[in-house]
Coordinates of C-alpha atoms in Angstrom, one line a residue:
Chain A
M1 CA 27.8 30.1 -14.2
A2 CA 25.9 26.9 -14.2
G3 CA 22.7 28.6 -15.2
T4 CA 24.0 30.4 -18.3
R5 CA 25.8 27.3 -19.4
R6 CA 22.7 25.3 -19.2
I7 CA 20.7 27.9 -21.3
G8 CA 23.6 27.9 -23.8
A9 CA 23.2 24.2 -24.2
W10 CA 19.5 24.5 -25.1
S11 CA 18.4 24.0 -28.6
R12 CA 16.6 26.8 -30.5
G13 CA 13.2 25.1 -30.1
T14 CA 13.6 24.8 -26.4
L15 CA 14.8 28.4 -26.2
F16 CA 11.7 29.6 -28.1
L17 CA 9.4 27.6 -25.9
F18 CA 11.2 29.0 -22.8
A19 CA 10.8 32.6 -24.0
A20 CA 7.2 32.0 -24.9
V21 CA 6.4 30.7 -21.4
V22 CA 8.2 33.5 -19.7
I23 CA 6.5 36.3 -21.8
Y24 CA 3.1 34.7 -21.3
L25 CA 3.6 34.5 -17.5
A26 CA 4.9 38.0 -17.4
V27 CA 1.9 39.5 -19.3
L28 CA -0.6 37.5 -17.3
L29 CA 0.8 37.5 -13.8
L30 CA 3.5 40.1 -13.3
L31 CA 2.0 43.0 -15.3
P32 CA -1.2 43.4 -13.3
I33 CA 0.6 43.2 -10.0
A34 CA 3.1 45.7 -11.2
A35 CA 0.3 48.0 -12.3
L36 CA -1.2 47.7 -8.9
V37 CA 2.1 48.6 -7.2
V38 CA 2.6 51.6 -9.5
Q39 CA -0.9 52.8 -8.8
V40 CA -0.3 52.5 -5.1
A41 CA 3.0 54.3 -5.4
K42 CA 1.2 57.2 -7.2
T43 CA -1.5 57.5 -4.6
G44 CA 0.9 57.1 -1.7
L45 CA 0.9 54.2 0.7
S46 CA -0.2 55.9 3.8
S47 CA -3.3 57.5 2.4
L48 CA -4.2 54.1 0.9
F49 CA -4.0 52.2 4.1
G50 CA -5.8 55.0 5.7
Q51 CA -8.6 54.1 3.3
V52 CA -8.5 50.4 4.1
F53 CA -7.9 50.4 7.9
G54 CA -11.0 52.3 8.8
G55 CA -14.7 52.1 8.7
D56 CA -16.5 49.9 6.3
A57 CA -13.3 48.8 4.5
L58 CA -11.9 47.3 7.7
R59 CA -15.2 45.6 8.5
A60 CA -15.2 44.1 4.9
L61 CA -11.7 42.8 5.5
E62 CA -12.6 41.4 8.8
M63 CA -15.5 39.6 7.2
S64 CA -13.3 38.1 4.5
L65 CA -10.9 36.8 7.2
I66 CA -13.7 35.3 9.3
L67 CA -15.1 33.5 6.3
A68 CA -11.7 32.2 5.3
V69 CA -11.1 30.9 8.8
I70 CA -14.5 29.2 8.9
A71 CA -13.9 27.7 5.5
A72 CA -10.5 26.5 6.5
V73 CA -11.8 24.8 9.7
V74 CA -15.0 23.3 8.3
N75 CA -13.7 22.2 5.0
G76 CA -10.4 21.1 6.5
I77 CA -12.3 18.7 8.8
F78 CA -14.8 17.8 6.1
G79 CA -11.9 17.2 3.6
V80 CA -10.1 14.8 5.9
A81 CA -13.3 12.9 6.8
A82 CA -14.6 12.7 3.3
G83 CA -11.1 11.7 2.0
I84 CA -11.0 8.8 4.4
V85 CA -14.6 7.8 3.5
F86 CA -14.0 8.0 -0.2
V87 CA -10.6 6.4 -0.3
R88 CA -10.8 3.8 2.5
H89 CA -14.4 2.6 2.2
K90 CA -16.2 1.0 -0.7
F91 CA -19.9 1.7 -0.9
M92 CA -22.6 2.2 -3.5
G93 CA -22.5 5.7 -5.1
R94 CA -19.0 6.4 -3.8
R95 CA -17.7 7.4 -7.3
V96 CA -20.7 9.6 -7.9
L97 CA -20.3 11.4 -4.6
D98 CA -16.6 11.7 -5.2
A99 CA -17.1 13.2 -8.7
L100 CA -19.8 15.5 -7.3
S101 CA -17.4 16.9 -4.8
D102 CA -15.5 18.5 -7.6
M103 CA -18.5 20.4 -8.9
P104 CA -17.5 23.7 -7.2
L105 CA -14.4 23.7 -9.4
S106 CA -16.4 23.6 -12.6
V107 CA -19.5 25.7 -12.0
S108 CA -19.6 29.5 -12.0
P109 CA -19.8 30.9 -8.4
V110 CA -22.5 33.4 -9.7
M111 CA -24.7 30.5 -10.7
V112 CA -24.2 29.0 -7.3
G113 CA -25.2 32.2 -5.6
L114 CA -28.4 32.2 -7.7
A115 CA -29.1 28.6 -6.9
F116 CA -28.9 29.3 -3.1
L117 CA -31.2 32.3 -3.6
L118 CA -33.7 29.9 -5.1
I119 CA -33.5 27.7 -2.0
F120 CA -33.3 30.3 0.8
G121 CA -34.3 33.6 -0.9
R122 CA -37.7 35.2 -1.2
G123 CA -40.2 32.6 -2.2
G124 CA -37.5 29.9 -1.9
W125 CA -38.1 26.3 -0.8
F126 CA -37.0 26.7 2.8
T127 CA -38.0 30.3 3.3
P128 CA -41.3 29.6 5.1
I129 CA -39.4 27.5 7.7
L130 CA -36.6 30.0 8.0
D131 CA -39.1 32.9 8.4
L132 CA -40.8 31.0 11.1
L133 CA -37.6 30.5 13.0
H134 CA -36.6 34.2 12.3
F135 CA -33.4 32.9 10.7
K136 CA -32.1 34.9 7.8
I137 CA -29.6 33.3 5.4
T138 CA -29.7 35.4 2.3
F139 CA -28.3 38.9 2.6
A140 CA -26.9 37.9 6.0
F141 CA -23.8 36.3 7.4
P142 CA -25.0 32.6 7.2
G143 CA -25.5 33.1 3.4
L144 CA -21.9 34.3 3.1
V145 CA -20.7 31.2 5.0
I146 CA -22.7 28.8 2.8
A147 CA -21.4 30.4 -0.4
T148 CA -17.8 30.4 0.9
L149 CA -18.0 26.8 2.1
F150 CA -19.4 25.7 -1.3
V151 CA -16.7 27.3 -3.4
T152 CA -13.9 26.0 -1.2
L153 CA -15.3 22.5 -0.7
P154 CA -12.9 20.4 -2.9
F155 CA -9.5 21.7 -2.1
T156 CA -8.6 19.9 1.1
L157 CA -10.6 16.8 0.0
R158 CA -8.6 16.5 -3.2
E159 CA -5.2 17.0 -1.6
V160 CA -6.0 14.5 1.2
S161 CA -7.6 11.9 -1.0
Y162 CA -4.6 11.9 -3.3
V163 CA -2.2 11.3 -0.5
L164 CA -4.4 8.7 1.2
L165 CA -4.5 6.8 -2.0
E166 CA -0.7 7.0 -2.4
L167 CA -0.1 5.9 1.2
G168 CA -2.2 2.7 1.0
E169 CA -3.7 1.0 4.0
E170 CA -0.8 -1.1 5.3
E171 CA 0.4 1.3 8.0
E172 CA -3.2 1.6 9.3
E173 CA -3.5 -2.2 9.2
A174 CA -0.2 -2.6 11.1
A175 CA -1.4 -0.2 13.7
A176 CA -4.7 -2.1 14.2
I177 CA -2.9 -5.4 14.6
L178 CA -0.6 -3.8 17.2
G179 CA -3.7 -3.0 19.2
A180 CA -4.5 0.6 18.3
S181 CA -8.1 1.8 18.4
P182 CA -9.6 3.6 15.4
W183 CA -9.0 7.0 17.0
Q184 CA -5.4 6.1 17.9
I185 CA -4.9 5.0 14.3
F186 CA -6.3 8.2 13.0
F187 CA -4.3 10.6 15.3
R188 CA -1.0 8.6 15.4
V189 CA -0.7 7.1 12.0
T190 CA -3.1 8.6 9.4
L191 CA -3.1 12.3 10.4
P192 CA 0.7 12.6 10.7
N193 CA 1.0 11.1 7.2
I194 CA -1.5 13.5 5.7
K195 CA -0.6 16.6 7.6
N196 CA 1.3 18.2 4.7
A197 CA -1.5 17.5 2.3
L198 CA -4.0 18.9 4.9
A199 CA -1.9 22.1 5.3
Y200 CA -1.6 22.5 1.6
G201 CA -5.4 22.0 1.1
V202 CA -6.2 24.4 3.9
T203 CA -3.9 27.1 2.4
L204 CA -5.6 26.7 -1.0
T205 CA -9.0 26.9 0.8
I206 CA -8.0 30.2 2.5
A207 CA -6.7 31.7 -0.7
R208 CA -9.9 30.7 -2.5
A209 CA -12.1 32.0 0.3
L210 CA -10.4 35.4 0.3
G211 CA -10.7 35.7 -3.5
E212 CA -14.4 34.6 -3.8
F213 CA -16.6 37.3 -5.4
G214 CA -19.5 36.1 -7.4
A215 CA -21.3 33.8 -5.0
V216 CA -20.9 36.1 -1.9
L217 CA -22.1 39.1 -4.0
I218 CA -25.3 37.4 -5.2
I219 CA -26.2 35.7 -1.9
G220 CA -24.9 38.4 0.4
G221 CA -25.7 41.5 -1.5
A222 CA -22.5 43.3 -0.4
I223 CA -24.3 45.4 2.2
S224 CA -21.7 47.8 3.6
G225 CA -20.7 46.9 7.1
K226 CA -22.9 43.8 7.1
T227 CA -22.3 41.4 4.2
Q228 CA -19.5 43.1 2.5
T229 CA -16.2 41.2 1.9
G230 CA -12.9 42.4 0.7
T231 CA -13.6 41.6 -2.9
T232 CA -17.2 43.0 -3.0
F233 CA -15.8 46.1 -1.2
I234 CA -13.5 46.7 -4.2
N235 CA -16.5 46.4 -6.5
V236 CA -18.6 48.9 -4.6
A237 CA -15.6 51.3 -4.1
M238 CA -15.0 51.3 -7.9
E239 CA -18.7 52.1 -8.6
E240 CA -18.6 54.9 -6.0
R241 CA -15.3 56.2 -7.6
R242 CA -13.4 55.7 -4.4
D243 CA -10.4 54.6 -6.4
A244 CA -7.9 54.9 -3.5
A245 CA -9.9 52.6 -1.3
A246 CA -10.3 50.1 -4.1
Y247 CA -6.6 50.0 -4.9
G248 CA -5.7 49.8 -1.2
M249 CA -8.0 46.8 -0.7
A250 CA -6.7 45.2 -3.8
L251 CA -3.2 45.6 -2.6
V252 CA -4.0 44.1 0.8
L253 CA -5.6 41.1 -0.8
A254 CA -2.7 40.8 -3.3
V255 CA -0.2 40.8 -0.4
A256 CA -2.3 38.1 1.4
S257 CA -2.2 36.0 -1.8
V258 CA 1.6 36.4 -2.1
L259 CA 2.0 35.3 1.5
L260 CA -0.2 32.3 1.0
L261 CA 1.8 31.5 -2.1
L262 CA 5.0 31.5 0.0
V263 CA 3.3 29.2 2.4
L264 CA 2.4 26.8 -0.4
E265 CA 6.0 26.9 -1.7
A266 CA 7.3 26.1 1.7
L267 CA 4.9 23.2 2.1
K268 CA 6.0 21.9 -1.3
K269 CA 9.6 21.9 -0.2
V270 CA 8.8 20.1 3.0
E271 CA 7.0 17.5 0.9
I272 CA 9.9 17.1 -1.5
K273 CA 12.4 16.8 1.5
A274 CA 10.2 14.1 3.1
D275 CA 10.1 12.2 -0.2
E276 CA 13.9 12.3 -0.5
E277 CA 14.5 11.0 2.9
Chain B
M1 CA -0.2 -21.4 21.2
G2 CA -1.9 -23.5 18.6
I3 CA -4.0 -22.4 15.7
R4 CA -6.7 -24.2 13.8
V5 CA -8.3 -23.1 10.6
E6 CA -11.5 -24.8 9.5
N7 CA -13.1 -24.8 6.1
L8 CA -11.9 -21.3 5.2
T9 CA -13.4 -19.9 2.1
K10 CA -13.1 -16.4 0.7
R11 CA -14.4 -15.0 -2.5
F12 CA -13.7 -11.6 -4.2
G13 CA -16.7 -11.2 -6.5
S14 CA -16.7 -14.3 -8.6
F15 CA -13.1 -15.1 -7.9
V16 CA -12.5 -17.7 -5.3
A17 CA -9.3 -16.7 -3.5
V18 CA -9.5 -19.4 -0.7
E19 CA -11.4 -22.6 -1.0
D20 CA -12.2 -24.8 1.9
V21 CA -8.8 -24.7 3.6
T22 CA -8.4 -26.6 6.8
F23 CA -5.2 -27.0 8.9
D24 CA -3.9 -27.3 12.4
I25 CA -0.6 -25.9 13.6
P26 CA 0.7 -27.0 17.0
T27 CA 2.2 -24.5 19.4
G28 CA 5.7 -23.3 18.6
E29 CA 5.9 -24.6 15.1
L30 CA 7.2 -22.5 12.1
V31 CA 5.1 -23.3 9.0
A32 CA 5.5 -22.1 5.5
L33 CA 2.6 -21.5 3.1
L34 CA 4.2 -22.1 -0.2
G35 CA 2.7 -21.7 -3.6
P36 CA 2.6 -19.7 -6.8
S37 CA 1.8 -16.0 -6.6
G38 CA -1.9 -15.1 -6.5
G39 CA -2.8 -18.5 -5.1
G40 CA -4.5 -17.3 -1.9
K41 CA -1.6 -17.6 0.6
S42 CA -1.7 -13.9 1.7
T43 CA -5.5 -13.9 1.9
I44 CA -5.3 -16.9 4.3
L45 CA -2.8 -14.9 6.4
R46 CA -5.0 -11.8 6.3
I47 CA -8.0 -13.7 7.4
I48 CA -6.1 -15.2 10.4
A49 CA -5.0 -11.7 11.4
G50 CA -8.6 -10.3 11.0
L51 CA -7.7 -7.9 8.2
E52 CA -10.0 -9.9 5.9
R53 CA -13.3 -11.5 6.7
A54 CA -13.8 -15.1 5.6
D55 CA -17.1 -15.9 3.7
E56 CA -17.2 -19.3 5.3
G57 CA -15.2 -21.2 7.9
S58 CA -13.5 -20.3 11.2
V59 CA -10.2 -19.5 12.8
Y60 CA -9.3 -20.7 16.3
L61 CA -6.5 -19.4 18.3
D62 CA -5.8 -21.5 21.4
D63 CA -9.1 -23.3 20.9
Q64 CA -10.9 -19.9 21.0
R65 CA -12.9 -19.0 18.0
V66 CA -11.8 -15.5 16.9
D67 CA -13.9 -14.8 13.8
H68 CA -15.7 -12.0 15.5
L69 CA -12.6 -10.4 17.0
H70 CA -11.2 -7.2 15.6
P71 CA -7.5 -7.4 14.6
R72 CA -6.5 -5.4 17.7
A73 CA -8.0 -8.0 20.0
R74 CA -6.4 -11.0 18.4
R75 CA -2.9 -10.5 19.8
V76 CA -1.1 -11.6 16.7
G77 CA 1.9 -10.1 15.1
F78 CA 2.0 -9.4 11.4
V79 CA 5.0 -8.6 9.2
F80 CA 4.1 -7.0 5.9
Q81 CA 5.9 -7.6 2.7
H82 CA 6.7 -3.9 2.2
Y83 CA 7.4 -3.5 6.0
A84 CA 4.5 -0.9 6.5
L85 CA 6.7 0.9 9.0
F86 CA 5.3 4.1 10.4
R87 CA 7.2 6.5 8.2
H88 CA 7.0 9.5 10.5
M89 CA 8.2 7.6 13.6
T90 CA 11.7 6.7 14.5
V91 CA 12.8 3.0 14.8
F92 CA 12.4 3.3 18.6
E93 CA 8.9 4.8 18.3
N94 CA 7.9 2.1 15.7
I95 CA 8.9 -0.7 18.0
A96 CA 7.3 1.0 21.0
F97 CA 4.0 1.7 19.2
G98 CA 2.2 -1.5 20.1
L99 CA 3.3 -1.3 23.7
Q100 CA 2.2 2.3 24.0
V101 CA -1.3 1.8 22.6
Q102 CA -1.6 -1.1 25.0
R103 CA -0.6 1.3 27.8
M104 CA 2.5 -0.5 29.1
P105 CA 4.3 1.8 31.6
K106 CA 7.1 3.9 30.2
A107 CA 10.0 2.3 32.0
K108 CA 8.9 -1.2 31.2
R109 CA 8.2 -0.2 27.6
E110 CA 11.7 1.3 27.1
A111 CA 13.4 -1.8 28.6
R112 CA 11.4 -4.0 26.2
V113 CA 12.3 -1.9 23.1
R114 CA 16.0 -1.8 24.1
E115 CA 15.9 -5.6 24.5
L116 CA 14.4 -6.0 21.0
L117 CA 16.8 -3.6 19.5
R118 CA 19.6 -5.7 20.9
I119 CA 18.2 -9.0 19.8
M120 CA 17.5 -7.7 16.3
G121 CA 21.0 -6.1 16.0
L122 CA 19.5 -2.7 15.6
E123 CA 21.4 -0.9 18.4
G124 CA 22.4 2.6 17.5
L125 CA 19.6 2.9 14.9
D126 CA 16.9 3.8 17.4
D127 CA 16.4 7.4 16.3
R128 CA 16.6 6.8 12.6
Y129 CA 13.6 7.1 10.4
P130 CA 12.5 4.1 8.3
S131 CA 13.6 6.0 5.1
Q132 CA 17.2 6.1 6.4
L133 CA 17.5 2.3 6.8
S134 CA 18.4 -0.5 4.4
G135 CA 15.9 -3.1 3.3
G136 CA 17.3 -5.7 5.7
Q137 CA 17.2 -3.2 8.6
R138 CA 13.7 -2.2 7.8
Q139 CA 12.6 -5.8 7.8
R140 CA 14.2 -6.4 11.2
V141 CA 12.5 -3.3 12.6
A142 CA 9.2 -4.6 11.2
L143 CA 9.8 -7.9 12.9
A144 CA 10.8 -6.3 16.2
R145 CA 7.7 -4.1 16.1
S146 CA 5.4 -7.1 15.6
L147 CA 7.2 -9.1 18.4
A148 CA 7.2 -6.3 20.9
P149 CA 3.7 -6.9 22.4
E150 CA 4.5 -10.6 22.7
P151 CA 2.0 -11.9 20.2
R152 CA 0.7 -15.5 20.5
L153 CA 1.1 -16.0 16.8
L154 CA 3.4 -14.4 14.3
L155 CA 2.3 -14.0 10.7
L156 CA 4.8 -13.1 8.0
D157 CA 3.7 -12.1 4.5
E158 CA 6.5 -12.7 2.0
P159 CA 8.8 -11.3 4.6
F160 CA 11.9 -11.4 2.5
G161 CA 10.4 -10.7 -0.9
A162 CA 11.6 -7.1 -1.1
V163 CA 15.2 -7.5 -0.2
D164 CA 18.1 -8.7 -2.5
A165 CA 19.2 -12.3 -2.6
K166 CA 22.2 -12.0 -0.3
V167 CA 20.3 -10.2 2.5
R168 CA 17.5 -12.6 2.0
E169 CA 19.8 -15.5 2.8
E170 CA 21.0 -13.8 5.9
L171 CA 17.5 -12.9 7.1
R172 CA 16.3 -16.5 6.6
R173 CA 19.0 -18.0 8.8
W174 CA 18.3 -15.3 11.2
L175 CA 14.6 -15.9 11.3
R176 CA 15.2 -19.6 11.9
R177 CA 17.5 -18.7 14.9
M178 CA 15.0 -16.2 16.2
H179 CA 12.3 -18.8 16.1
E180 CA 14.5 -21.3 18.0
Q181 CA 15.0 -18.6 20.7
I182 CA 11.5 -17.4 21.2
H183 CA 9.4 -20.2 19.9
V184 CA 6.4 -18.2 18.9
T185 CA 4.1 -20.1 16.6
S186 CA 4.7 -18.6 13.2
I187 CA 3.2 -18.8 9.7
F188 CA 5.1 -17.3 6.8
V189 CA 4.0 -17.0 3.2
T190 CA 6.5 -17.4 0.4
H191 CA 6.5 -18.4 -3.3
D192 CA 10.2 -19.5 -3.0
Q193 CA 10.5 -23.2 -2.3
E194 CA 14.1 -23.0 -1.3
E195 CA 13.0 -20.4 1.4
A196 CA 10.1 -22.6 2.6
F197 CA 12.3 -25.7 2.9
A198 CA 15.2 -23.9 4.5
V199 CA 13.3 -22.1 7.2
S200 CA 10.2 -24.1 8.1
D201 CA 9.4 -27.2 10.1
R202 CA 6.4 -27.9 7.9
V203 CA 5.3 -26.7 4.5
M204 CA 1.8 -26.3 3.2
I205 CA 1.4 -26.1 -0.5
I206 CA -1.4 -23.7 -1.5
H207 CA -2.6 -23.5 -5.1
R208 CA -5.6 -21.8 -6.5
G209 CA -7.0 -21.2 -3.0
R210 CA -6.7 -24.9 -2.0
L211 CA -4.4 -26.6 0.4
E212 CA -2.8 -29.2 -1.9
Q213 CA -0.6 -30.9 0.6
Q214 CA 1.1 -30.4 3.9
G215 CA 4.1 -32.1 5.4
S216 CA 7.8 -31.9 6.2
P217 CA 10.1 -30.7 3.4
G218 CA 11.1 -34.4 2.9
E219 CA 7.6 -35.6 2.6
I220 CA 6.6 -32.9 0.1
L221 CA 9.7 -33.7 -2.1
D222 CA 9.4 -37.5 -2.0
E223 CA 5.7 -38.2 -1.6
P224 CA 3.9 -35.5 -3.5
T225 CA 0.2 -36.4 -3.3
N226 CA -0.7 -35.0 -6.7
E227 CA 0.8 -33.9 -9.9
F228 CA 0.7 -30.2 -9.1
V229 CA 2.8 -30.6 -6.0
A230 CA 5.2 -32.9 -7.8
R231 CA 5.7 -30.4 -10.5
F232 CA 5.8 -27.4 -8.3
V233 CA 8.6 -28.4 -6.0
G234 CA 12.0 -29.1 -7.5
E235 CA 12.8 -29.6 -11.2
V236 CA 10.9 -32.4 -12.8
N237 CA 10.2 -34.3 -16.0
V238 CA 6.7 -35.2 -17.0
F239 CA 6.1 -38.1 -19.3
E240 CA 2.9 -39.0 -21.0
S241 CA 2.7 -42.7 -20.8
L242 CA 0.7 -45.9 -21.2
V243 CA 0.5 -48.4 -18.4
R244 CA 0.2 -52.1 -19.3
D245 CA 0.5 -54.9 -16.9
G246 CA 2.3 -52.9 -14.3
L247 CA 4.8 -51.4 -16.7
A248 CA 4.7 -47.8 -17.9
E249 CA 5.9 -47.2 -21.5
I250 CA 7.9 -44.2 -22.5
G251 CA 8.9 -44.9 -26.1
P252 CA 11.1 -48.0 -25.9
V253 CA 11.6 -47.6 -22.1
R254 CA 9.6 -49.8 -19.7
V255 CA 9.4 -48.7 -16.1
P256 CA 7.7 -50.8 -13.4
V257 CA 4.9 -48.9 -11.6
K258 CA 2.7 -49.9 -8.8
A259 CA -0.9 -49.3 -7.7
I260 CA -2.3 -47.9 -10.9
E261 CA -4.7 -49.4 -13.4
D262 CA -3.8 -50.0 -17.0
G263 CA -4.3 -47.0 -19.3
P264 CA -2.9 -43.6 -20.0
A265 CA -0.9 -42.1 -17.1
R266 CA 1.5 -39.3 -16.4
L267 CA 4.9 -40.0 -14.9
V268 CA 6.6 -37.3 -12.9
V269 CA 10.3 -37.9 -12.4
R270 CA 12.7 -35.5 -10.6
C271 CA 15.7 -34.5 -12.7
Y272 CA 18.0 -36.1 -10.1
D273 CA 16.1 -39.3 -10.2
I274 CA 17.1 -40.1 -13.8
R275 CA 20.5 -41.4 -14.6
V276 CA 22.0 -41.5 -18.0
W277 CA 25.2 -43.0 -19.3
R278 CA 26.8 -43.4 -22.8
A279 CA 25.7 -46.6 -24.6
E280 CA 26.1 -47.0 -28.3
Q281 CA 22.8 -48.9 -28.6
G282 CA 21.0 -46.7 -26.2
V283 CA 17.4 -45.4 -26.0
A284 CA 17.9 -41.7 -26.2
T285 CA 20.0 -39.0 -28.0
V286 CA 21.7 -36.2 -26.0
T287 CA 20.6 -32.8 -27.3
R288 CA 22.4 -30.5 -24.8
V289 CA 24.9 -30.6 -21.9
M290 CA 25.1 -27.6 -19.5
S291 CA 27.3 -27.2 -16.4
F292 CA 26.1 -25.5 -13.3
G293 CA 28.8 -25.5 -10.6
D294 CA 28.6 -28.8 -8.9
R295 CA 26.0 -30.3 -11.2
V296 CA 25.6 -31.0 -14.9
K297 CA 22.3 -30.8 -16.7
V298 CA 21.9 -33.3 -19.6
E299 CA 19.0 -32.8 -22.0
A300 CA 18.1 -35.8 -24.2
T301 CA 15.3 -37.1 -26.3
I302 CA 14.0 -40.6 -25.9
D303 CA 13.3 -42.4 -29.2
G304 CA 9.7 -41.7 -30.0
G305 CA 9.9 -38.1 -29.0
A306 CA 9.8 -37.6 -25.2
G307 CA 12.4 -35.1 -24.1
F308 CA 13.8 -35.0 -20.5
V309 CA 16.4 -33.3 -18.3
A310 CA 18.7 -35.3 -16.0
I311 CA 20.8 -33.6 -13.3
I312 CA 24.0 -35.4 -12.5
P313 CA 26.8 -34.6 -10.1
R314 CA 29.7 -33.0 -12.0
R315 CA 32.3 -35.6 -10.9
S316 CA 30.1 -38.6 -11.6
N317 CA 31.5 -41.4 -13.8
L318 CA 28.2 -41.5 -15.6
L319 CA 29.2 -38.4 -17.5
T320 CA 32.2 -40.1 -19.1
G321 CA 31.8 -39.6 -22.9
V322 CA 28.4 -37.9 -22.7
E323 CA 28.2 -35.2 -25.3
V324 CA 25.8 -33.7 -27.7
G325 CA 24.6 -36.2 -30.3
C326 CA 25.7 -39.3 -28.5
R327 CA 23.4 -42.2 -27.6
V328 CA 22.6 -42.9 -23.9
D329 CA 20.8 -45.5 -21.8
I330 CA 18.6 -44.3 -19.0
E331 CA 17.5 -45.5 -15.6
I332 CA 14.7 -44.0 -13.5
S333 CA 15.3 -44.6 -9.8
H334 CA 12.2 -42.9 -8.4
L335 CA 9.0 -41.7 -9.9
R336 CA 5.4 -40.8 -9.2
V337 CA 2.5 -41.9 -11.4
Y338 CA -0.7 -39.9 -11.7
P339 CA -3.7 -40.8 -13.8
A340 CA -3.7 -38.8 -17.1
G341 CA -5.6 -35.5 -16.8
S342 CA -5.2 -35.0 -13.1
G343 CA -3.6 -32.1 -11.5
A344 CA -2.5 -28.8 -13.1

């Protein structure tokens, strides 16, 4: 077989490196998922899903999905718009803004949740105005949205910016000279060229939104049936010793992650195929 | 349609890309902007198309000032060096794009695209994607796309720079034929003098953002107005010389020159304007003899140090007995004199 022959041709050093990488990945990635599956098998699948698809668990799952969709739409649009602004236009402070957009990748979500509490929470800067308008952000749905949008901000922007930079401006210039309006250029030239990057970025955004824990816990408070998401539900369920519910929710989220992973792989293949053409 | 460019100046930061360029191109002419890379040719083209804004000066198309017009309102065609074809559209869709955004009815649009596919020899390729085409085919699609909306002016930026030598030759001939058929006023940018002379009616030499000279290929070759142009086109020898009483001195050689004051001067002599033949007394010693197909290059050093290259037809009697180390006499049949220190 081609595969075995190739391994046979490897040097000892390469073989060692290969083994090290495989073992590392197995311990870090496969073991936890296997543990989860074993646990689920012990408890029994039907009773687990009974725990998840009912009552507060289902509402938590719904909340996670709604937040993921909002993040995908808002940050998808923002990512494309900001990508075009940062890559295609030169203005003062562009680099600073561009670098700042990566901040959600580097700061801890818990800290972000705290920071938003300082702004919108009790005694916060905007609280008097919000109270006057009877608009509640912290420990309410808007807070969850803000937290999720923050942590998922850079993904689409990064993917789209990178591709826009690679593409260059010539196709857009050609379209302009041929008589296309800015909207025509965007929808007929730019968007088709970045659609794979956009899909990739949106998929990452959804994955990140589903997995977010710290920021939504701090700003939302994980109030059952109100501001609880899939991840914060697991936390509460563990504390309340509802193990089956926790494992069930974990499995549902894990399955969602695997599905998203498959989508990402498929998108990568499309990208490679497009490059080869 | 004619085009006039007046006092065009463009700076990028402290770098002056285009400096006070003025020219006039009558309707139907095919003009080459020729010059070394980075000399501002492409910037001039981009300003005319509206892709770049000039710091000073104006562009007139058909006597209408277009400085304020967006590229889409100028009705010019532009062919990019790297084609810039829409990669997610087929050949047909690429060519139809300009017609579609300008809302030409579908039937008319299709007829126009079919016609262009035929003229460009692209029939049968209409549902291919750009990535499935050869370089020459892509360039023809780019040309068809730019011609589809019937532009009043066609701009080509190094149109044959990215294809190999053989295809380039073909495309050149083909561009010339195209132009004779449709007669759209065209400007093309190139750094290849052979290309400029082979294709265009008129050549403009652009160097360091300035228009050094314009004229027919013959005028540029025979009457270069400054040393840069003289040196840039064709193979030349440059001699540092001293002029005294209408005679330029190169070592022991005296050459009559006109219209220049006594003093140091620079003589520019094309390689084919120097003749050498074997002569035992002689004024120069041959250092190298190289054959290139129909021509022979003879390198020699005039007594006193000045080296030169002469290009002589291979079958010429002049070459009899010319070999490395032999003594030769020389005759300069045509030369240009420039005051020392001028030009590049």
